[in-house]
PDB file of C-alpha atoms in Angstrom:
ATOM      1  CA  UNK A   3      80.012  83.871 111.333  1.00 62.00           C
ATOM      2  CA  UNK A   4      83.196  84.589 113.142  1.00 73.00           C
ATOM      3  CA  UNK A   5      85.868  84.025 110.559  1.00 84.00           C
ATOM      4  CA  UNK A   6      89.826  82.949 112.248  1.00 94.00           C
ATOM      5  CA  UNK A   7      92.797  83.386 109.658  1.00 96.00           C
ATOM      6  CA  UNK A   8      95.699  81.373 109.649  1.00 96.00           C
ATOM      7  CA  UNK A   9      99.019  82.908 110.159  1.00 97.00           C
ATOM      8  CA  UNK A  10     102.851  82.055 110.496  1.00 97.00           C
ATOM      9  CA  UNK A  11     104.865  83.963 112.709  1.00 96.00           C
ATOM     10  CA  UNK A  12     108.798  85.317 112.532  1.00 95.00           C
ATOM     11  CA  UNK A  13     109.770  83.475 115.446  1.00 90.00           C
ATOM     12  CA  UNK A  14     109.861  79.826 116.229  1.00 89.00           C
ATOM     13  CA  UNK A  15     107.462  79.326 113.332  1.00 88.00           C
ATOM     14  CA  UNK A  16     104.405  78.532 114.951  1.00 95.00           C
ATOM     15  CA  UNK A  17     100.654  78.595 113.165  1.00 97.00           C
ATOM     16  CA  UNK A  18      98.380  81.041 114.389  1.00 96.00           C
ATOM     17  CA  UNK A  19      94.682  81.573 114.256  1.00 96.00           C
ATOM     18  CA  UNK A  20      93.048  84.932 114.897  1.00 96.00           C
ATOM     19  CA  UNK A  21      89.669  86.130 115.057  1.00 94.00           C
ATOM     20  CA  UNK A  22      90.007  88.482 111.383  1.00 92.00           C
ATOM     21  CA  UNK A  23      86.943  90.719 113.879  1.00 92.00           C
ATOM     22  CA  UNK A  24      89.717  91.051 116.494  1.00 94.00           C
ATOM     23  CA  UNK A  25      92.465  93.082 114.442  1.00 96.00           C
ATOM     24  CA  UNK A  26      92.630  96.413 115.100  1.00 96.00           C
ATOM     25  CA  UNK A  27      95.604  97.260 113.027  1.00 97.00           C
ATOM     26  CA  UNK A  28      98.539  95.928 110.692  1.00 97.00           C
ATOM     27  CA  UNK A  29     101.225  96.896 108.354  1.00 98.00           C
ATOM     28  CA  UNK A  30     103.774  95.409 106.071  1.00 98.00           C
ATOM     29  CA  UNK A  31     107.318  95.708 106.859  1.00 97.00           C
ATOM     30  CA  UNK A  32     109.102  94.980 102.983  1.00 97.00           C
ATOM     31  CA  UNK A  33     112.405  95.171 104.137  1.00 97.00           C
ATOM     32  CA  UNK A  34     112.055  92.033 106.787  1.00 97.00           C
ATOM     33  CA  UNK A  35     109.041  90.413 104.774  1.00 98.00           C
ATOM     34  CA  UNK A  36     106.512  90.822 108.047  1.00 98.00           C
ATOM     35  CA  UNK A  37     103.181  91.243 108.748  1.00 98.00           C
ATOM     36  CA  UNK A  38     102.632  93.154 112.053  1.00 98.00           C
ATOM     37  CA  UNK A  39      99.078  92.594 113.203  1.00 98.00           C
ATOM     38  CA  UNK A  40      98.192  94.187 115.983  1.00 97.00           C
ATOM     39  CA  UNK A  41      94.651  93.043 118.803  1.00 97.00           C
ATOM     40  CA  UNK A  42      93.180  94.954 121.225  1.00 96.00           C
ATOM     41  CA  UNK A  43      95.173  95.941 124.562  1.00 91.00           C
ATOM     42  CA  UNK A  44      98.442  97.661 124.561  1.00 87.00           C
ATOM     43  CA  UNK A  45     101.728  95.544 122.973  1.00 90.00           C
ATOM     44  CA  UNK A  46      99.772  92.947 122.128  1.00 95.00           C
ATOM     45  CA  UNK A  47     100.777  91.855 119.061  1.00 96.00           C
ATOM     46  CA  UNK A  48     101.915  89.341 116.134  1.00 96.00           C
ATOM     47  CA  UNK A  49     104.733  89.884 113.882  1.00 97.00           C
ATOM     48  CA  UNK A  50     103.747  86.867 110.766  1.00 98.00           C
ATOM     49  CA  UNK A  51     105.631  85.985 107.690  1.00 97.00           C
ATOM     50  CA  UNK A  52     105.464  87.848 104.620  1.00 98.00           C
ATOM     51  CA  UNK A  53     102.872  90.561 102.956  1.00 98.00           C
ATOM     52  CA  UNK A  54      99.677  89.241 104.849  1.00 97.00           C
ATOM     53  CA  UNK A  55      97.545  92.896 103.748  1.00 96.00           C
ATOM     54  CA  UNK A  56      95.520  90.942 100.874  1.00 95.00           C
ATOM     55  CA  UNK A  57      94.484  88.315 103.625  1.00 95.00           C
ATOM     56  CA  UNK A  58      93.579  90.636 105.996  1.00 95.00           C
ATOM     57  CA  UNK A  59      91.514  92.753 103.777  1.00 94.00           C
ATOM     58  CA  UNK A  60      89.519  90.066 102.274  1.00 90.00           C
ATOM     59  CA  UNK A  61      89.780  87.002 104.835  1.00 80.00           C
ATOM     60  CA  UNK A  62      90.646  83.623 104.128  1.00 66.00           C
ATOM     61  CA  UNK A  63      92.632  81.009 105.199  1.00 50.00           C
ATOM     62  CA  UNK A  64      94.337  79.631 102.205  1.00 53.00           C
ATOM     63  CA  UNK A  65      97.814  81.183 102.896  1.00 45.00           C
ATOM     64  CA  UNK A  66      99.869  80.268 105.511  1.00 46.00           C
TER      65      UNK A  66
END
């Protein structure tokens, strides 16, 4: 079952889906409260609202 999580991002606010199966990396920026998810090719990439790790690890769609 292919799995999308729902996301926020920094700029312009817009809702995001990705495919959890698609993320190759991430990391969580404190001091600007981002997510920075990264997909496969080279700067292609989301920068999302707040600690997003626990979503990420564990999937779900219940945070926004």
């Amino acid at each position: 079952m292919i799995e999308f999580l729902k996301f926020s991002t920094v700029f312009r606010g817009m809702t995001i889906y990705i495919n959890r199966n698609y993320i190759t990396d991430f990391c969580y920026d404190q001091t600007s409260n981002k997510t920075v998810i990264s997909l496969p090719g080279t700067g292609n990439y989301y920068e999302v609202v707040g600690d997003q790790t626990q979503k990420i690890l564990e999937g779900g769609t219940d945070n926004g």
